XYZ file of C-alpha atoms in Angstrom:
703
model
C -6.653 88.548 -19.252
C -3.982 85.776 -19.021
C -6.639 83.518 -18.226
C -8.442 84.465 -21.551
C -5.949 83.594 -23.252
C -5.195 80.577 -22.159
C -8.680 79.476 -22.384
C -8.913 80.573 -26.205
C -5.641 78.505 -26.663
C -6.719 75.370 -25.203
C -10.142 75.694 -27.584
C -8.484 76.874 -30.274
C -5.975 73.673 -29.997
C -9.171 71.453 -29.531
C -10.939 72.896 -33.050
C -7.706 72.108 -34.728
C -7.508 68.674 -33.455
C -10.978 67.887 -33.866
C -10.856 69.613 -37.394
C -7.868 67.226 -38.708
C -9.578 64.048 -37.145
C -12.414 64.460 -39.303
C -10.556 65.563 -42.233
C -8.220 62.267 -41.888
C -11.426 60.655 -41.611
C -12.863 61.690 -44.890
C -9.363 61.237 -46.968
C -9.124 57.851 -45.208
C -13.199 57.163 -46.618
C -12.326 58.577 -50.302
C -9.118 56.117 -50.287
C -11.035 53.214 -49.436
C -13.890 54.033 -51.944
C -11.708 53.124 -54.538
C -11.146 49.337 -53.665
C -15.127 48.999 -53.415
C -16.298 46.206 -55.378
C -19.742 46.195 -57.328
C -21.590 43.492 -59.357
C -20.558 39.803 -58.829
C -17.353 40.314 -56.863
C -18.931 42.427 -53.785
C -20.518 39.369 -52.580
C -17.556 36.881 -51.867
C -15.408 40.132 -50.902
C -17.857 40.585 -48.411
C -17.911 37.095 -47.150
C -14.334 36.764 -47.027
C -14.347 40.422 -44.694
C -16.810 39.085 -42.548
C -14.930 35.763 -42.332
C -11.540 37.279 -41.571
C -13.477 39.708 -38.657
C -14.949 36.409 -37.403
C -11.787 34.741 -37.480
C -10.268 37.503 -35.430
C -12.392 37.220 -32.911
C -12.765 33.620 -32.542
C -8.973 33.717 -32.143
C -9.289 36.316 -29.497
C -11.894 34.134 -27.728
C -9.767 31.063 -28.077
C -6.540 32.332 -26.844
C -8.564 34.072 -23.702
C -9.425 30.567 -23.299
C -6.240 29.062 -23.988
C -3.983 31.342 -21.190
C -5.167 29.344 -18.214
C -4.247 25.680 -19.691
C -0.593 27.133 -20.674
C 0.045 28.392 -17.388
C 0.303 24.601 -16.299
C 3.430 24.477 -18.889
C 5.436 26.788 -16.769
C 6.720 24.523 -14.670
C 9.613 21.789 -15.917
C 6.678 19.098 -16.840
C 8.790 17.071 -18.714
C 11.137 16.199 -15.794
C 10.185 12.991 -14.142
C 9.761 13.261 -10.329
C 13.060 12.656 -8.187
C 10.384 11.686 -5.329
C 10.753 7.611 -4.306
C 8.336 7.394 -1.125
C 7.484 4.299 0.319
C 4.360 4.153 2.414
C 3.622 1.662 5.749
C 0.309 1.778 7.544
C 0.201 3.099 11.173
C 1.167 -0.443 12.259
C 4.301 -0.446 9.728
C 3.089 -2.519 7.117
C 3.910 -1.401 3.538
C 0.638 0.009 1.644
C 2.006 1.627 -1.446
C 4.757 3.629 -3.204
C 4.770 6.846 -4.698
C 7.082 8.567 -6.840
C 9.395 5.698 -7.646
C 7.233 3.674 -10.228
C 7.313 6.781 -12.421
C 10.645 6.017 -12.846
C 10.672 2.633 -14.326
C 10.446 3.570 -17.817
C 11.268 1.279 -20.713
C 12.175 2.387 -23.843
C 9.696 2.518 -26.732
C 11.774 0.429 -29.062
C 11.900 -2.423 -26.464
C 8.273 -2.318 -25.603
C 6.566 -5.536 -27.024
C 5.037 -4.705 -30.654
C 1.825 -6.422 -29.176
C 1.412 -4.035 -26.303
C 2.047 -1.280 -28.578
C -0.694 -2.419 -30.851
C -3.074 -3.537 -28.094
C -2.515 0.398 -26.943
C -3.232 2.167 -30.446
C -6.359 0.026 -31.300
C -8.168 0.280 -28.137
C -7.217 3.770 -27.475
C -6.742 5.912 -30.416
C -6.521 3.890 -34.137
C -5.847 7.217 -35.638
C -2.774 8.533 -33.309
C -0.197 9.291 -36.381
C -2.669 10.632 -38.345
C -4.355 13.391 -36.081
C -2.680 16.530 -34.915
C -3.402 15.933 -31.484
C -7.575 16.569 -31.226
C -9.128 13.367 -33.361
C -11.821 14.658 -35.140
C -13.157 11.919 -36.968
C -12.495 9.372 -34.229
C -14.544 11.939 -31.739
C -17.178 12.384 -34.079
C -17.443 8.261 -34.395
C -17.334 7.801 -30.802
C -19.986 10.427 -30.146
C -22.438 9.198 -33.136
C -21.861 5.535 -31.428
C -22.938 6.936 -27.961
C -25.859 8.497 -29.227
C -26.650 5.862 -31.333
C -26.516 3.219 -27.590
C -27.938 6.129 -25.641
C -25.112 5.264 -23.291
C -21.098 6.417 -23.122
C -19.344 3.318 -25.388
C -16.568 4.764 -26.734
C -14.286 7.711 -25.451
C -13.520 10.411 -27.771
C -10.268 11.964 -26.134
C -7.057 10.775 -28.131
C -3.871 9.408 -26.468
C -2.444 13.143 -26.633
C -5.832 14.191 -24.600
C -5.126 11.602 -22.125
C -1.634 12.680 -21.535
C -2.060 15.875 -21.347
C -4.626 15.203 -18.515
C -2.173 12.943 -16.668
C 0.382 15.569 -16.907
C -1.515 18.608 -16.041
C -4.904 18.316 -14.749
C -7.293 16.418 -12.399
C -9.636 13.442 -13.727
C -12.877 15.966 -12.570
C -15.451 15.818 -15.459
C -16.309 19.415 -16.187
C -15.968 22.024 -19.092
C -13.525 23.847 -18.353
C -11.146 21.046 -17.824
C -11.885 19.537 -21.207
C -10.938 23.052 -22.616
C -7.814 22.933 -21.275
C -7.399 19.258 -21.973
C -7.570 20.203 -25.556
C -5.108 23.044 -25.761
C -2.686 21.137 -23.840
C -3.161 18.363 -26.482
C -1.891 20.844 -29.206
C 1.106 22.347 -27.101
C 1.879 18.788 -26.709
C 1.965 17.894 -30.513
C 3.635 21.008 -31.387
C 6.747 20.380 -28.750
C 7.062 16.689 -28.608
C 7.263 13.968 -31.227
C 4.490 11.304 -31.595
C 7.160 8.976 -30.391
C 7.811 10.601 -27.188
C 3.966 11.159 -26.830
C 3.569 7.288 -26.865
C 6.739 6.650 -24.794
C 4.981 9.089 -21.621
C 1.799 7.950 -22.276
C 2.789 4.224 -21.697
C 4.766 5.260 -18.779
C 2.641 7.902 -16.961
C -0.626 5.671 -17.324
C -2.436 4.613 -14.143
C -2.766 1.031 -14.783
C -4.513 0.165 -11.228
C -3.087 -1.058 -7.837
C -1.260 2.107 -7.271
C 0.677 1.584 -10.388
C 1.663 4.294 -13.020
C 3.282 2.903 -16.769
C 3.008 -0.505 -18.153
C 6.387 -1.357 -16.816
C 5.232 -0.992 -13.278
C 1.857 -2.753 -14.212
C 2.981 -5.871 -15.738
C 5.713 -6.289 -12.801
C 2.790 -5.893 -10.002
C 0.207 -8.348 -12.018
C 2.169 -11.094 -14.101
C 5.384 -10.776 -12.068
C 7.567 -10.357 -15.238
C 9.435 -7.247 -17.186
C 6.800 -5.752 -19.827
C 9.552 -6.610 -22.383
C 8.563 -10.493 -21.410
C 4.532 -10.169 -21.526
C 2.398 -12.337 -24.101
C -0.148 -11.117 -26.382
C -2.693 -11.937 -23.981
C -1.170 -10.312 -20.965
C -0.562 -7.186 -23.167
C -4.075 -7.185 -24.202
C -5.110 -7.264 -20.569
C -2.971 -4.254 -19.745
C -4.060 -2.586 -22.536
C -7.831 -3.084 -21.466
C -6.817 -1.431 -17.844
C -6.503 2.462 -19.577
C -10.110 2.791 -19.553
C -11.314 2.019 -15.997
C -8.334 0.601 -13.938
C -10.201 -0.097 -10.808
C -13.084 -1.892 -12.724
C -10.500 -4.188 -14.968
C -7.970 -4.800 -12.294
C -7.164 -8.250 -12.903
C -6.264 -8.673 -8.862
C -9.624 -7.592 -7.772
C -11.936 -8.816 -10.842
C -10.414 -11.601 -12.882
C -13.334 -12.657 -15.255
C -14.023 -8.674 -15.980
C -10.162 -8.186 -16.980
C -10.092 -11.409 -19.069
C -13.538 -9.888 -20.863
C -12.198 -6.676 -21.042
C -8.658 -7.978 -22.600
C -10.676 -9.785 -25.270
C -12.285 -6.900 -26.550
C -8.756 -5.485 -26.907
C -8.119 -8.620 -29.109
C -11.418 -7.806 -31.138
C -9.890 -4.007 -31.366
C -6.842 -5.288 -32.970
C -8.302 -7.379 -35.423
C -10.619 -4.927 -36.607
C -7.976 -1.960 -36.894
C -6.208 -4.407 -39.224
C -3.251 -4.816 -36.679
C -3.408 -8.411 -36.178
C -5.561 -11.575 -38.000
C -7.995 -13.627 -36.054
C -5.937 -16.520 -36.439
C -2.969 -14.544 -35.016
C -4.912 -13.424 -31.865
C -6.963 -17.125 -31.406
C -4.092 -18.230 -29.245
C -4.615 -15.264 -26.862
C -8.538 -15.516 -26.887
C -8.188 -19.344 -25.667
C -5.566 -18.840 -23.364
C -6.282 -15.727 -21.286
C -3.501 -14.318 -18.884
C -3.150 -15.130 -15.442
C -1.862 -12.916 -12.629
C 0.598 -13.728 -9.694
C -1.456 -11.500 -7.536
C -5.014 -12.314 -7.326
C -5.333 -11.970 -3.380
C -3.343 -8.475 -3.451
C -5.061 -6.183 -0.920
C -6.352 -2.709 -2.572
C -4.099 0.085 -2.253
C -5.793 3.141 -0.369
C -4.627 5.324 -3.424
C -6.662 8.639 -2.695
C -5.115 8.842 0.921
C -1.588 7.967 -0.549
C -2.287 10.967 -3.490
C -2.712 13.102 -0.178
C -0.185 11.567 1.975
C 2.197 12.260 -1.017
C 1.767 15.786 -1.790
C 1.921 16.470 2.147
C 5.168 14.447 2.197
C 6.489 17.078 -0.879
C 5.424 19.961 1.495
C 7.591 18.744 4.322
C 10.434 17.510 2.266
C 11.109 20.090 -0.495
C 14.389 19.474 -0.701
C 17.803 17.230 0.124
C 17.479 13.180 0.345
C 14.155 12.350 -1.735
C 14.294 8.562 -1.085
C 12.189 8.099 1.796
C 9.898 5.937 4.151
C 6.806 7.030 5.339
C 4.867 5.750 8.503
C 1.469 7.281 7.750
C -1.680 7.089 9.834
C -3.666 5.087 7.548
C -5.666 2.295 9.367
C -5.892 -0.629 6.317
C -9.032 -1.974 8.157
C -10.871 1.127 8.576
C -9.956 2.471 4.808
C -11.315 -0.930 3.775
C -14.269 -0.665 5.936
C -14.947 3.192 4.526
C -14.381 2.162 0.735
C -16.831 -0.810 1.112
C -19.191 1.199 3.016
C -19.347 3.843 0.134
C -19.581 1.193 -2.959
C -21.824 -0.676 -0.897
C -24.377 2.604 -0.323
C -23.838 3.354 -3.993
C -24.658 0.039 -5.758
C -27.724 -0.250 -3.631
C -29.169 3.194 -3.376
C -27.480 5.449 -5.641
C -29.954 4.920 -8.798
C -32.715 5.409 -6.400
C -31.403 8.663 -5.070
C -29.607 9.882 -8.470
C -26.057 9.965 -7.051
C -23.063 8.707 -8.316
C -20.154 9.666 -6.106
C -18.854 10.434 -2.284
C -16.380 11.088 0.017
C -15.166 10.185 3.622
C -12.848 11.087 6.228
C -12.138 9.033 9.230
C -9.340 10.745 11.801
C -8.910 10.440 15.491
C -9.776 13.390 17.491
C -6.292 15.049 17.213
C -6.468 14.952 13.222
C -4.686 11.584 12.380
C -6.357 10.280 9.285
C -7.170 6.521 9.815
C -9.311 6.420 6.391
C -9.697 8.950 3.285
C -12.416 7.869 0.426
C -11.660 10.307 -2.427
C -14.218 8.829 -4.730
C -16.560 5.721 -5.725
C -13.489 4.172 -8.337
C -9.923 5.457 -8.248
C -9.772 4.199 -11.448
C -12.217 6.180 -13.403
C -11.222 9.288 -11.444
C -8.354 9.714 -9.575
C -9.641 13.045 -8.644
C -9.793 13.707 -4.859
C -13.303 14.663 -3.572
C -12.190 14.547 0.111
C -9.347 17.210 -0.298
C -9.998 18.761 -3.465
C -13.707 19.226 -4.243
C -15.352 22.088 -3.142
C -18.744 21.836 -1.990
C -21.263 23.265 -0.100
C -22.015 21.834 3.523
C -25.551 22.991 4.139
C -26.839 22.552 7.566
C -23.393 20.833 8.774
C -21.937 24.119 8.829
C -24.319 25.877 11.996
C -22.442 24.361 14.418
C -20.044 27.267 13.856
C -23.154 29.354 14.039
C -24.103 28.071 17.163
C -20.543 27.887 18.669
C -20.134 31.508 17.960
C -23.594 31.731 19.570
C -22.595 29.838 23.021
C -19.501 32.110 23.221
C -21.689 35.241 23.010
C -23.843 34.125 26.073
C -26.118 31.552 24.630
C -26.902 28.126 26.175
C -28.831 24.795 25.508
C -31.407 26.002 27.371
C -31.908 29.569 26.040
C -35.617 30.250 24.500
C -35.251 31.477 20.923
C -37.418 32.228 18.314
C -38.475 30.043 14.931
C -40.681 32.135 13.099
C -40.652 33.765 9.648
C -37.735 36.212 9.171
C -36.878 38.378 6.165
C -33.690 40.276 5.457
C -34.308 42.493 2.300
C -36.030 40.493 -0.186
C -34.638 37.184 1.079
C -37.122 35.013 3.330
C -35.395 31.640 4.455
C -37.812 29.050 5.166
C -37.577 25.707 7.142
C -37.413 22.207 5.770
C -40.997 21.478 5.398
C -42.260 25.025 5.940
C -43.495 25.067 9.497
C -42.553 27.146 12.527
C -42.228 26.192 15.863
C -42.393 29.378 18.046
C -40.316 30.436 21.103
C -38.429 27.244 21.734
C -34.856 26.164 23.300
C -31.458 26.478 21.879
C -31.067 22.473 21.665
C -34.360 22.291 19.980
C -33.321 24.268 17.269
C -30.407 22.860 16.670
C -31.773 19.288 16.786
C -34.505 20.156 14.085
C -32.062 22.075 12.123
C -34.365 25.322 11.699
C -32.980 27.550 9.517
C -34.752 31.104 10.574
C -33.342 30.534 14.225
C -29.657 29.856 12.761
C -30.111 33.497 10.329
C -31.301 35.412 13.760
C -28.119 33.693 15.723
C -25.785 34.976 13.064
C -27.453 38.381 13.357
C -27.243 38.354 16.817
C -23.005 37.437 16.546
C -22.065 38.936 13.357
C -21.242 37.137 10.296
C -17.565 38.254 10.623
C -17.642 36.614 14.140
C -18.695 33.222 12.587
C -16.258 33.272 9.961
C -13.142 33.989 11.853
C -14.460 31.056 14.407
C -14.759 28.760 11.455
C -11.463 29.455 9.930
C -9.832 28.934 13.709
C -11.491 26.061 13.636
C -9.728 24.592 10.685
C -12.018 25.544 7.440
C -9.105 26.540 5.072
C -11.228 27.857 1.827
C -12.502 31.307 1.077
C -15.819 31.961 3.504
C -18.407 34.023 1.531
C -19.857 36.721 3.674
C -23.623 36.244 2.518
C -27.291 36.337 4.301
C -27.346 32.450 3.636
C -23.773 31.891 5.099
C -25.685 30.568 8.350
C -27.055 27.781 6.136
C -23.835 26.438 4.700
C -23.676 28.789 1.541
C -20.205 28.796 0.852
C -17.487 26.202 -0.027
C -15.876 23.716 2.165
C -13.606 20.314 1.650
C -14.742 17.502 3.437
C -10.926 17.313 5.010
C -11.498 20.447 6.637
C -14.812 19.927 8.077
C -13.261 16.669 9.605
C -10.560 18.642 11.331
C -12.787 21.283 12.709
C -15.486 18.874 14.112
C -12.321 17.364 15.463
C -12.408 20.482 17.986
C -15.641 19.504 19.428
C -14.254 15.575 19.700
C -10.973 16.592 21.213
C -11.819 18.974 23.808
C -11.526 22.372 22.008
C -8.033 22.345 20.461
C -7.199 22.755 16.913
C -6.931 19.580 14.885
C -5.479 20.006 11.588
C -5.700 16.417 9.521
C -2.071 14.899 9.162
C -1.562 11.910 6.950
C 1.930 10.431 8.403
C 4.441 10.416 12.214
C 7.548 9.845 10.809
C 9.415 10.417 7.950
C 12.661 8.523 7.113
C 15.185 9.002 4.505
C 17.571 6.915 2.842
C 20.388 6.920 5.502
C 18.054 5.683 7.926
C 17.897 9.022 9.629
C 14.389 9.994 11.242
C 14.237 13.334 9.521
C 10.444 14.619 10.891
C 8.885 13.231 13.889
C 5.591 14.628 14.531
C 6.259 13.939 18.812
C 9.295 15.781 18.420
C 8.766 18.602 15.837
C 5.046 19.881 16.201
C 4.123 21.431 19.220
C 1.391 21.323 21.446
C -2.390 22.320 19.764
C -3.275 25.459 20.011
C -6.883 26.073 22.667
C -9.661 27.188 20.039
C -13.025 26.855 22.379
C -13.044 26.903 26.085
C -14.432 23.920 28.293
C -17.721 25.776 28.835
C -18.515 25.991 25.301
C -17.542 22.458 24.173
C -19.845 21.193 26.993
C -22.511 23.404 25.681
C -21.974 22.526 22.064
C -21.384 18.758 22.509
C -24.545 18.320 24.421
C -26.480 20.092 21.548
C -24.896 18.027 18.618
C -25.337 14.661 21.071
C -29.119 15.211 20.925
C -28.889 15.441 16.965
C -28.918 11.325 16.535
C -30.806 10.862 19.593
C -33.814 12.616 18.642
C -32.860 15.016 15.637
C -32.043 14.726 11.523
C -28.742 12.699 12.456
C -30.681 9.123 13.995
C -29.714 7.075 11.257
C -26.109 7.830 12.127
C -26.772 6.972 16.269
C -24.230 4.193 17.335
C -25.690 1.114 19.663
C -24.182 1.422 22.922
C -21.979 4.311 21.666
C -22.402 8.097 22.218
C -22.842 9.867 19.136
C -23.092 13.244 18.128
C -22.593 15.463 14.931
C -24.805 17.121 12.794
C -26.470 16.755 8.992
C -26.107 18.935 6.103
C -28.535 19.035 3.012
C -27.913 21.906 0.612
C -30.392 23.758 -1.900
C -31.889 21.632 -5.093
C -30.646 18.601 -2.575
C -27.130 18.843 -4.409
C -25.027 18.135 -1.428
C -25.782 15.509 1.418
C -23.681 15.507 4.401
C -23.354 13.959 7.872
C -20.537 15.075 10.207
C -20.010 13.828 13.251
C -17.810 11.872 15.921
C -17.450 10.315 19.769
C -14.696 9.946 21.844
C -12.691 7.722 19.772
C -13.245 9.042 16.225
C -14.835 11.815 14.156
C -15.822 11.602 10.496
C -16.987 13.051 7.787
C -19.202 12.232 5.042
C -20.522 13.519 1.680
C -22.402 12.460 -1.208
C -23.532 14.144 -4.643
C -22.717 14.313 -8.060
C -19.491 15.720 -9.842
C -21.517 18.003 -12.452
C -23.510 19.634 -9.425
C -26.701 17.990 -10.564
C -29.446 17.526 -7.936
C -29.912 14.137 -6.464
C -33.360 13.038 -5.666
C -34.267 14.166 -2.905
C -30.978 13.006 -0.458
C -30.674 14.365 2.721
C -28.046 14.178 5.359
C -30.226 11.919 7.386
C -30.213 9.218 5.054
C -27.079 7.962 2.909
C -24.711 9.701 4.615
C -25.240 9.096 8.094
C -26.130 5.630 7.074
C -22.668 5.090 5.595
C -21.004 6.875 8.765
C -23.182 4.663 11.253
C -21.927 1.443 9.354
C -18.074 2.503 9.019
C -18.027 3.475 12.741
C -19.618 0.310 14.098
C -16.658 -1.167 12.851
C -14.187 0.943 13.894
C -15.342 0.696 17.391
C -15.267 -2.986 17.702
C -12.874 -4.177 20.193
C -11.482 -0.616 21.514
C -11.721 0.766 24.476
C -14.668 3.547 24.337
C -13.779 6.847 25.386
C -16.245 9.612 26.206
C -17.172 12.834 24.582
C -15.299 15.442 26.121
C -17.953 17.448 28.803
C -20.919 15.959 27.144
C -22.099 14.422 30.542
C -21.293 17.682 32.490
C -24.453 19.377 32.680
C -24.451 22.759 30.875
C -24.177 25.407 33.055
C -26.346 28.579 32.186
C -24.970 30.981 34.530
C -26.197 34.425 34.826
C -25.254 35.786 31.794
C -28.345 36.873 29.357
C -28.732 35.658 26.107
C -28.751 38.456 23.836
C -32.023 39.486 22.311
C -32.212 40.129 18.841
C -34.653 42.709 16.726
C -32.175 43.784 13.978
C -31.458 40.781 11.926
C -34.950 40.864 10.445
C -36.998 39.765 13.222
C -39.648 41.514 15.280
C -38.717 44.371 17.354
C -41.435 43.664 19.614
C -40.493 40.133 20.205
C -37.336 39.210 21.540
C -35.789 36.326 20.130
C -34.350 35.356 23.620
C -34.898 34.950 27.435
C -32.030 34.460 29.867
C -31.507 31.712 31.800
C -32.729 33.644 34.713
C -36.243 34.660 32.932
C -36.852 31.095 31.688
C -36.278 29.684 35.319
C -39.211 32.073 36.516
C -41.141 31.376 33.937
C -40.900 27.674 34.729
C -41.541 28.548 38.472
C -44.615 30.719 37.640
C -45.920 27.653 35.783
C -45.975 25.437 38.561
C -47.646 28.249 40.754
C -50.257 28.145 38.523
C -50.646 24.335 38.320
C -50.882 24.487 42.039
C -53.131 27.146 42.631
C -56.694 27.045 43.741
C -59.141 27.297 41.601
C -60.553 30.697 40.284
C -63.541 32.973 41.241
C -66.330 33.101 38.542
C -64.617 35.651 36.351
C -67.714 38.326 37.412
C -65.982 37.951 40.717
C -62.695 38.715 40.035
C -61.245 42.056 40.801
C -58.725 43.504 38.245
C -57.078 44.838 40.557
C -54.869 41.805 40.628
C -53.892 42.082 37.190
C -51.063 44.617 36.957
C -49.311 43.106 39.755
C -49.689 39.687 37.775
C -48.449 41.189 34.568
C -45.336 43.041 36.011
C -44.514 39.635 37.681
C -44.259 37.777 34.546
C -42.333 40.958 32.467
C -40.031 41.159 35.325
C -37.287 38.300 33.949
C -37.426 40.126 30.672
């Protein structure tokens, strides 16, 4: 009875609640009907209502987009960095500074009027009229670019450019542009126009490793910014667009031509008359550092971040002995630029990255992109790109650890995992072949079968141990390189092969000294011995196979004359990324080519520009040095007695084993020789079929 009462109480309560809700809704409906418009008034009221609804929806969308941008403002972004770091190269010569030049600010009131006018005329004529985003200026730039079918004018305001400099990278993505717009509004609401212009003149990159007009004036003209002439102010204002392209110490004619355009902008904006700028046109600015060496800016940016991790507190006025070799760094820069200049249009590729290191991880050169002035985004250390087949050595290494050898026979044949059926480049299959041939030919089906044999989690764990720091996605296409990696990480991982099996995290410096002359970090003193990742037998097998890739495989363009070379090419789906990862006994290097917007290249493979660029840099790097052998590569790989595991569970044919053991392979070779030396057979009609079973049994005994 008690249960029945409880049930009745619940039912009646729910009924009363439902009735109350219906009555309330009906009452609300009767109330709102009093305000229903009729006649001509109904149309504008309904439009207003729809507008308010859409406005609320748009506001929610805008808020969702704005939240990631405003995360960057949580820190004390307005405070100047108190790091002052002077970098030396590996030999002790000064190569650049970071941090210190940011503090050389000059009050806006003391800046030359000509510099301020040149900056506004060139970068943002409506600076004092807009709210952070110049809609009119953006529309005008868009129409001009459409009319010329090329990017002739930029649409970003000074506030937007400052937002990018303070909070964002130079990566050209829609996400970054959205964040840039919201952060520009944030700056306009928190700073005055005076402060925004002051910060822009202090923080803008001006080429040659200089940030801010004050540092640039000192660097290019050898004088204080307060003393520069109109011609010099025009040259400085011309650097905002592309500091590397128009840097006067590198390309003085281009810098002068750009300065002349700035003078024209000042006349068109009404800031000066043609007569006032005539003298600056007739006598353009000169520089005091015409022969200055280019600064390894991408390397210094990375090294600066690494220094801040090492020295988070205490004395921050530091001298850092870096690992960079300026000769190799220049060779890498020139090789990348030459490749893009000569073949970029043909392959429809616009960017590249390269890291060259010694086998212990000491980075000797780092190229983060084609032009630091146009884009400070470091593609060598920050870009996430798919490695394609250059990831396969991790798969093969795991297989070797599970019993495979370079001579193991593996099956290259069609395979399906669910509805996914990977194909080889060229669409052909080779049947049963040695493991070395499969790697040399970069066969996709074999890599997938090997991954099925050893397990993808095993491969992921090994890749992380060898140096990959990004999240590796466990997907069916992982063995083919369908995951995101960084060039610097791949270089460190391949260094494990080059140094004989030890962990080799890429590093940027060997010593840090503070303002008191005290050594606060010394790599030899403070870093312990490296961890062994792979045993000698595994390294010997892998280095033998990787050494065949430049000899007779996809990486022939990387082969060095007279120097043993090993490595692997990589090309991703739709030709979006092309890699060559290679090493000798002296150096390891990684090269990537592609486009920032992930568009496809014109069928560029890792064996083309990446391998050629790697060859050019490594040929230079090996001049005049003692050549070291690749560890264990000259030692014959031992097959041992361990059978390579067969595989029938990764989508292959269970009746056709993937692999044969080394012993079986030897027996088949002996059997082949036996057939070759056997006497001629009798006619078929005289053959006794009693001989067939023993022969068949002997052939199958090794399986």
